[in-house]
Coordinates of N, CA, C and O in Angstrom, one line a residue:
M1 N -19.6 9.0 -11.7 CA -19.5 7.9 -10.8 C -19.1 8.5 -9.4 O -18.1 9.2 -9.3
S2 N -19.9 8.3 -8.4 CA -19.6 8.8 -7.1 C -18.7 7.9 -6.3 O -18.7 6.7 -6.4
M3 N -17.7 8.6 -5.7 CA -16.7 7.8 -5.0 C -17.1 7.7 -3.5 O -16.9 8.6 -2.7
T4 N -17.6 6.6 -3.1 CA -18.0 6.4 -1.7 C -16.7 5.9 -0.9 O -16.6 6.2 0.2
D5 N -15.8 5.2 -1.6 CA -14.7 4.6 -0.9 C -13.4 4.8 -1.7 O -13.0 3.9 -2.5
P6 N -12.8 6.0 -1.6 CA -11.6 6.2 -2.5 C -10.5 5.3 -2.2 O -9.7 5.0 -3.1
V7 N -10.4 4.8 -1.0 CA -9.3 3.9 -0.6 C -9.5 2.6 -1.4 O -8.5 2.0 -1.9
A8 N -10.7 2.1 -1.3 CA -11.0 0.8 -2.0 C -10.7 1.0 -3.5 O -10.2 0.1 -4.2
D9 N -11.1 2.2 -4.1 CA -10.8 2.5 -5.5 C -9.3 2.4 -5.8 O -8.9 1.8 -6.7
M10 N -8.5 3.0 -4.9 CA -7.1 2.9 -5.0 C -6.5 1.5 -5.0 O -5.7 1.1 -5.9
L11 N -7.0 0.7 -4.1 CA -6.6 -0.7 -4.0 C -6.9 -1.5 -5.2 O -6.1 -2.2 -5.8
T12 N -8.1 -1.2 -5.7 CA -8.6 -1.9 -7.0 C -7.7 -1.5 -8.1 O -7.3 -2.3 -9.0
R13 N -7.4 -0.2 -8.3 CA -6.6 0.3 -9.4 C -5.2 -0.4 -9.3 O -4.6 -0.7 -10.3
I14 N -4.7 -0.5 -8.1 CA -3.3 -1.1 -7.9 C -3.4 -2.6 -8.4 O -2.6 -3.1 -9.1
R15 N -4.5 -3.3 -7.8 CA -4.7 -4.7 -8.2 C -4.8 -4.9 -9.7 O -4.1 -5.8 -10.3
N16 N -5.6 -4.1 -10.3 CA -5.8 -4.2 -11.8 C -4.5 -3.9 -12.6 O -4.2 -4.6 -13.5
A17 N -3.8 -2.9 -12.1 CA -2.5 -2.6 -12.8 C -1.5 -3.7 -12.7 O -0.8 -4.0 -13.6
C18 N -1.4 -4.3 -11.5 CA -0.5 -5.4 -11.3 C -0.9 -6.6 -12.2 O -0.1 -7.2 -12.8
A19 N -2.2 -6.9 -12.2 CA -2.7 -8.0 -13.0 C -2.4 -7.8 -14.5 O -2.1 -8.7 -15.3
A20 N -2.5 -6.5 -14.9 CA -2.2 -6.2 -16.3 C -0.7 -6.0 -16.6 O -0.4 -5.8 -17.8
G21 N 0.1 -6.1 -15.6 CA 1.5 -6.0 -15.8 C 2.0 -4.6 -16.1 O 3.1 -4.3 -16.6
H22 N 1.2 -3.6 -15.6 CA 1.6 -2.2 -15.9 C 2.8 -1.8 -15.0 O 2.9 -2.3 -13.9
K23 N 3.6 -0.8 -15.4 CA 4.7 -0.4 -14.6 C 4.3 0.6 -13.6 O 4.9 0.8 -12.6
R24 N 3.2 1.4 -13.9 CA 2.7 2.4 -12.9 C 1.2 2.5 -13.0 O 0.6 2.1 -13.9
V25 N 0.7 3.2 -12.0 CA -0.7 3.4 -12.0 C -1.0 4.8 -11.4 O -0.3 5.2 -10.5
D26 N -1.9 5.5 -12.0 CA -2.3 6.9 -11.5 C -3.6 6.9 -10.7 O -4.6 6.2 -11.2
I27 N -3.6 7.6 -9.6 CA -4.8 7.6 -8.7 C -5.0 9.1 -8.3 O -4.0 9.8 -8.1
P28 N -6.3 9.5 -8.2 CA -6.5 10.9 -7.7 C -5.9 11.0 -6.3 O -6.0 10.1 -5.5
V29 N -5.2 12.1 -6.1 CA -4.4 12.2 -4.8 C -5.3 12.6 -3.6 O -6.3 13.3 -3.8
S30 N -4.9 12.1 -2.4 CA -5.5 12.6 -1.2 C -4.4 12.3 -0.1 O -3.5 11.6 -0.4
R31 N -4.6 13.0 1.0 CA -3.6 12.8 2.1 C -3.5 11.3 2.5 O -2.4 10.8 2.7
Q32 N -4.6 10.7 2.7 CA -4.6 9.3 3.2 C -4.0 8.4 2.2 O -3.2 7.5 2.5
K33 N -4.3 8.6 0.9 CA -3.8 7.8 -0.2 C -2.2 8.0 -0.3 O -1.5 7.0 -0.5
S34 N -1.8 9.2 -0.1 CA -0.3 9.4 -0.1 C 0.4 8.7 1.1 O 1.4 8.1 0.9
E35 N -0.3 8.7 2.2 CA 0.3 8.0 3.4 C 0.3 6.5 3.1 O 1.3 5.8 3.5
L36 N -0.8 6.0 2.5 CA -0.8 4.6 2.1 C 0.3 4.3 1.1 O 1.0 3.2 1.3
A37 N 0.5 5.1 0.1 CA 1.6 4.9 -0.8 C 2.9 4.9 -0.2 O 3.8 4.0 -0.5
K38 N 3.1 5.8 0.8 CA 4.4 5.8 1.5 C 4.6 4.5 2.3 O 5.7 4.0 2.3
L39 N 3.6 4.0 2.9 CA 3.7 2.7 3.7 C 4.0 1.6 2.7 O 4.9 0.8 3.0
L40 N 3.4 1.6 1.6 CA 3.6 0.5 0.6 C 5.1 0.6 0.1 O 5.7 -0.4 -0.1
R41 N 5.6 1.8 -0.1 CA 6.9 2.0 -0.6 C 7.9 1.6 0.5 O 8.9 0.8 0.3
D42 N 7.7 2.1 1.8 CA 8.6 1.8 2.8 C 8.7 0.3 3.2 O 9.7 -0.1 3.7
N43 N 7.6 -0.4 2.9 CA 7.6 -1.8 3.2 C 7.9 -2.7 1.9 O 7.6 -3.8 1.9
H44 N 8.4 -2.0 0.9 CA 8.8 -2.6 -0.4 C 7.8 -3.4 -1.2 O 8.0 -4.3 -1.8
Y45 N 6.5 -2.8 -1.1 CA 5.5 -3.4 -1.9 C 5.4 -2.7 -3.3 O 4.9 -3.2 -4.3
I46 N 5.8 -1.4 -3.3 CA 5.9 -0.7 -4.6 C 7.3 -0.1 -4.7 O 8.0 0.1 -3.6
A47 N 7.7 0.2 -5.9 CA 9.1 0.8 -6.1 C 9.1 2.2 -5.6 O 10.1 2.6 -4.9
D48 N 8.1 3.0 -5.9 CA 8.1 4.4 -5.5 C 6.8 5.0 -5.9 O 5.9 4.4 -6.5
F49 N 6.6 6.3 -5.4 CA 5.4 7.0 -5.9 C 5.8 8.5 -6.0 O 6.8 9.0 -5.4
K50 N 5.0 9.2 -6.8 CA 5.2 10.6 -6.9 C 3.8 11.3 -6.9 O 2.8 10.7 -7.3
I51 N 3.8 12.6 -6.5 CA 2.6 13.3 -6.5 C 2.8 14.3 -7.7 O 3.7 15.1 -7.7
L52 N 1.9 14.2 -8.7 CA 2.0 15.0 -9.9 C 1.0 16.1 -9.9 O -0.1 15.9 -9.4
D53 N 1.3 17.3 -10.4 CA 0.3 18.3 -10.5 C -0.3 18.3 -11.9 O 0.4 18.5 -12.9
D54 N -1.6 18.0 -11.9 CA -2.3 17.9 -13.2 C -3.1 19.2 -13.4 O -4.0 19.2 -14.3
G55 N -2.9 20.2 -12.6 CA -3.6 21.4 -12.8 C -5.0 21.4 -12.1 O -5.6 22.4 -11.8
A56 N -5.4 20.2 -11.7 CA -6.7 20.0 -11.0 C -6.3 19.6 -9.5 O -5.6 20.3 -8.9
R57 N -6.8 18.5 -9.1 CA -6.6 18.0 -7.7 C -5.2 17.5 -7.5 O -4.7 17.4 -6.4
G58 N -4.6 17.0 -8.6 CA -3.3 16.3 -8.5 C -3.5 14.8 -8.6 O -4.6 14.3 -8.5
V59 N -2.4 14.2 -9.0 CA -2.4 12.7 -9.3 C -1.3 12.1 -8.4 O -0.2 12.6 -8.3
L60 N -1.7 10.9 -7.9 CA -0.7 10.1 -7.2 C -0.3 9.0 -8.1 O -1.1 8.2 -8.6
R61 N 1.0 9.0 -8.5 CA 1.5 8.0 -9.4 C 2.3 6.9 -8.7 O 3.3 7.3 -8.1
L62 N 1.9 5.7 -8.7 CA 2.6 4.6 -8.0 C 3.4 3.9 -9.1 O 2.9 3.5 -10.1
Y63 N 4.7 3.6 -8.7 CA 5.5 2.7 -9.6 C 5.5 1.3 -9.0 O 6.0 1.1 -7.9
L64 N 4.9 0.4 -9.8 CA 4.8 -0.9 -9.3 C 6.0 -1.7 -9.3 O 7.0 -1.4 -10.1
K65 N 6.1 -2.8 -8.5 CA 7.3 -3.6 -8.4 C 7.0 -5.0 -8.8 O 6.0 -5.6 -8.4
Y66 N 7.9 -5.6 -9.5 CA 7.7 -7.0 -10.0 C 9.0 -7.8 -9.6 O 10.1 -7.2 -9.5
H67 N 8.8 -9.1 -9.4 CA 9.9 -10.0 -9.1 C 9.7 -11.2 -9.9 O 8.6 -11.8 -9.9
N68 N 10.7 -11.5 -10.8 CA 10.5 -12.5 -11.8 C 9.2 -12.4 -12.6 O 8.5 -13.4 -12.7
D69 N 8.9 -11.2 -13.0 CA 7.7 -10.9 -13.8 C 6.4 -11.1 -13.0 O 5.3 -11.1 -13.6
Q70 N 6.5 -11.4 -11.7 CA 5.3 -11.5 -10.9 C 5.1 -10.2 -10.1 O 6.1 -9.7 -9.6
P71 N 3.9 -9.7 -10.0 CA 3.8 -8.5 -9.1 C 4.2 -8.8 -7.7 O 3.9 -9.9 -7.2
V72 N 4.9 -7.9 -7.0 CA 5.3 -8.1 -5.6 C 4.0 -8.2 -4.8 O 3.9 -8.9 -3.8
I73 N 3.0 -7.3 -5.1 CA 1.7 -7.4 -4.4 C 0.9 -8.5 -4.9 O 0.5 -8.5 -6.1
R74 N 0.7 -9.5 -4.1 CA -0.1 -10.7 -4.6 C -1.6 -10.5 -4.2 O -2.5 -10.9 -4.8
E75 N -1.8 -9.8 -3.0 CA -3.1 -9.7 -2.5 C -3.2 -8.3 -1.8 O -2.3 -7.9 -1.2
L76 N -4.3 -7.6 -2.1 CA -4.5 -6.3 -1.5 C -6.0 -6.2 -1.2 O -6.8 -6.1 -2.1
K77 N -6.3 -6.2 0.1 CA -7.7 -6.3 0.5 C -8.1 -5.2 1.4 O -7.4 -4.9 2.3
R78 N -9.3 -4.6 1.1 CA -9.9 -3.6 2.0 C -10.5 -4.3 3.1 O -11.3 -5.3 2.9
V79 N -10.2 -3.9 4.3 CA -10.9 -4.6 5.5 C -12.0 -3.8 6.0 O -13.2 -4.2 6.0
S80 N -11.7 -2.6 6.5 CA -12.7 -1.7 7.0 C -13.3 -0.9 5.8 O -12.6 -0.4 5.0
T81 N -14.6 -0.9 5.7 CA -15.3 -0.1 4.7 C -16.1 1.0 5.3 O -16.4 0.9 6.5
P82 N -16.5 2.0 4.5 CA -17.4 3.1 5.0 C -18.7 2.5 5.6 O -19.2 3.0 6.6
G83 N -19.1 1.4 5.1 CA -20.4 0.8 5.6 C -20.2 -0.1 6.8 O -21.0 -0.2 7.6
L84 N -19.0 -0.6 6.9 CA -18.6 -1.5 8.1 C -17.2 -1.2 8.5 O -16.3 -1.8 8.0
R85 N -17.1 -0.3 9.5 CA -15.7 0.0 9.9 C -15.2 -1.1 10.9 O -16.0 -1.7 11.7
R86 N -13.9 -1.5 10.7 CA -13.3 -2.5 11.6 C -12.3 -1.8 12.4 O -11.3 -1.4 11.9
Y87 N -12.5 -1.8 13.7 CA -11.5 -1.2 14.6 C -10.8 -2.3 15.4 O -11.5 -3.2 15.8
V88 N -9.5 -2.1 15.7 CA -8.8 -3.1 16.5 C -8.0 -2.5 17.5 O -7.5 -1.4 17.3
K89 N -7.8 -3.1 18.6 CA -6.9 -2.7 19.7 C -5.5 -3.2 19.2 O -5.4 -4.1 18.4
S90 N -4.4 -2.6 19.8 CA -3.1 -2.9 19.3 C -2.8 -4.4 19.4 O -2.2 -5.0 18.5
R91 N -3.3 -5.1 20.4 CA -3.0 -6.5 20.5 C -4.0 -7.4 19.7 O -3.8 -8.6 19.6
E92 N -4.9 -6.8 19.1 CA -5.9 -7.5 18.2 C -5.5 -7.4 16.7 O -6.2 -8.0 15.9
I93 N -4.5 -6.6 16.4 CA -4.1 -6.4 15.0 C -3.7 -7.8 14.4 O -2.8 -8.4 15.0
P94 N -4.3 -8.2 13.3 CA -4.0 -9.5 12.8 C -2.6 -9.6 12.2 O -2.0 -8.6 11.8
R95 N -2.1 -10.8 12.3 CA -0.8 -11.1 11.6 C -1.1 -11.6 10.2 O -1.9 -12.6 10.1
V96 N -0.6 -11.0 9.2 CA -1.0 -11.3 7.8 C 0.1 -12.3 7.3 O 1.3 -12.0 7.3
K97 N -0.4 -13.4 6.8 CA 0.5 -14.5 6.3 C 1.6 -14.7 7.2 O 2.8 -14.8 6.8
N98 N 1.3 -14.9 8.5 CA 2.3 -15.2 9.5 C 3.5 -14.2 9.5 O 4.6 -14.5 9.7
G99 N 3.1 -12.9 9.3 CA 4.1 -11.9 9.4 C 4.8 -11.6 8.1 O 5.6 -10.6 8.0
L100 N 4.5 -12.3 7.0 CA 5.0 -12.0 5.7 C 4.3 -10.9 5.0 O 4.8 -10.2 4.2
G101 N 3.0 -10.8 5.4 CA 2.2 -9.7 4.8 C 2.2 -8.5 5.8 O 2.9 -8.5 6.8
M102 N 1.3 -7.5 5.5 CA 1.3 -6.4 6.3 C -0.2 -5.9 6.4 O -0.9 -5.9 5.5
A103 N -0.6 -5.6 7.7 CA -1.9 -5.0 7.9 C -1.7 -3.5 8.0 O -0.7 -3.1 8.5
I104 N -2.5 -2.7 7.4 CA -2.4 -1.2 7.4 C -3.5 -0.7 8.4 O -4.6 -1.0 8.2
V105 N -3.0 0.0 9.4 CA -3.9 0.4 10.5 C -3.9 2.0 10.5 O -2.8 2.6 10.5
S106 N -5.0 2.6 10.5 CA -5.2 4.0 10.7 C -5.2 4.4 12.1 O -6.3 4.2 12.8
T107 N -4.1 4.8 12.7 CA -4.0 5.1 14.1 C -4.2 6.6 14.4 O -4.2 7.4 13.4
P108 N -4.3 7.0 15.6 CA -4.3 8.4 15.9 C -3.1 9.2 15.4 O -3.1 10.4 15.2
K109 N -2.0 8.4 15.2 CA -0.8 9.0 14.7 C -0.6 8.8 13.2 O 0.5 8.9 12.7
G110 N -1.7 8.6 12.5 CA -1.6 8.4 11.1 C -1.6 6.9 10.7 O -1.6 6.0 11.6
L111 N -1.4 6.6 9.4 CA -1.4 5.2 8.9 C -0.1 4.6 9.4 O 1.0 5.2 9.3
M112 N -0.2 3.3 9.8 CA 1.0 2.6 10.2 C 0.9 1.1 9.8 O -0.2 0.6 9.6
S113 N 2.0 0.5 9.6 CA 2.0 -0.9 9.4 C 1.6 -1.6 10.7 O 1.8 -1.0 11.8
D114 N 1.2 -2.9 10.6 CA 0.8 -3.6 11.8 C 1.9 -3.7 12.8 O 1.7 -3.5 14.0
R115 N 3.1 -3.8 12.3 CA 4.3 -4.0 13.2 C 4.5 -2.7 14.0 O 4.7 -2.7 15.2
D116 N 4.5 -1.5 13.2 CA 4.7 -0.2 13.9 C 3.6 0.1 14.9 O 3.9 0.6 16.0
A117 N 2.4 -0.2 14.5 CA 1.3 0.0 15.4 C 1.4 -0.8 16.7 O 1.1 -0.3 17.8
R118 N 1.7 -2.1 16.5 CA 1.9 -2.9 17.7 C 3.0 -2.4 18.6 O 2.8 -2.3 19.8
S119 N 4.2 -2.0 18.0 CA 5.3 -1.6 18.9 C 5.0 -0.2 19.5 O 5.5 0.1 20.6
A120 N 4.1 0.6 18.8 CA 3.7 1.9 19.4 C 2.5 1.7 20.4 O 2.1 2.6 21.0
N121 N 2.0 0.4 20.4 CA 0.9 0.1 21.3 C -0.3 0.9 20.9 O -1.1 1.4 21.7
L122 N -0.6 1.1 19.6 CA -1.7 1.8 19.1 C -2.6 0.9 18.3 O -2.2 0.1 17.5
G123 N -3.9 1.1 18.6 CA -4.9 0.4 17.8 C -5.5 1.5 16.8 O -5.0 2.6 16.7
G124 N -6.5 1.1 16.1 CA -7.2 2.0 15.2 C -8.0 1.3 14.2 O -8.4 0.1 14.4
E125 N -8.3 1.9 13.1 CA -9.1 1.3 12.0 C -8.2 0.4 11.2 O -7.2 0.8 10.7
L126 N -8.7 -0.8 11.0 CA -7.9 -1.8 10.1 C -8.3 -1.5 8.7 O -9.3 -1.9 8.2
V127 N -7.4 -0.7 8.0 CA -7.8 -0.2 6.7 C -7.7 -1.3 5.6 O -8.6 -1.5 4.8
A128 N -6.5 -2.0 5.6 CA -6.4 -3.0 4.5 C -5.3 -4.0 4.9 O -4.5 -3.8 5.8
V129 N -5.2 -5.1 4.2 CA -4.1 -6.1 4.3 C -3.5 -6.3 3.0 O -4.1 -6.2 2.0
V130 N -2.2 -6.5 3.0 CA -1.4 -6.6 1.8 C -0.3 -7.7 2.0 O 0.2 -7.9 3.0
W131 N -0.2 -8.6 0.9 CA 0.9 -9.5 0.9 C 1.2 -9.9 -0.5 O 0.5 -9.5 -1.4

């Protein structure tokens, strides 16, 4: 299976694992995906993550978070795709669920939450939204 969009694959794996009630999910590691995992952790969407050495490329293991047996992540959507990139200026970054959710923006300074990107006045590629 060729991977045209590894980020979309990561989001799908997280969604599926949440739906199935898994405690954790393993994803092939990359720098962008590690940054994404860090954002999800720092904004309390996942409990934690680790990068494991599997002797090959490495594995990114996310520890999912539940609240009253419901996954904390209710929605995880890819916005910009390899086929259709979505770029936004800092003041065009959408508010997700009236500020309850988070948009993930790939800025020149790395991946940021919508809040951080706005306060740093940075735009970039709108990678995904989560709530």
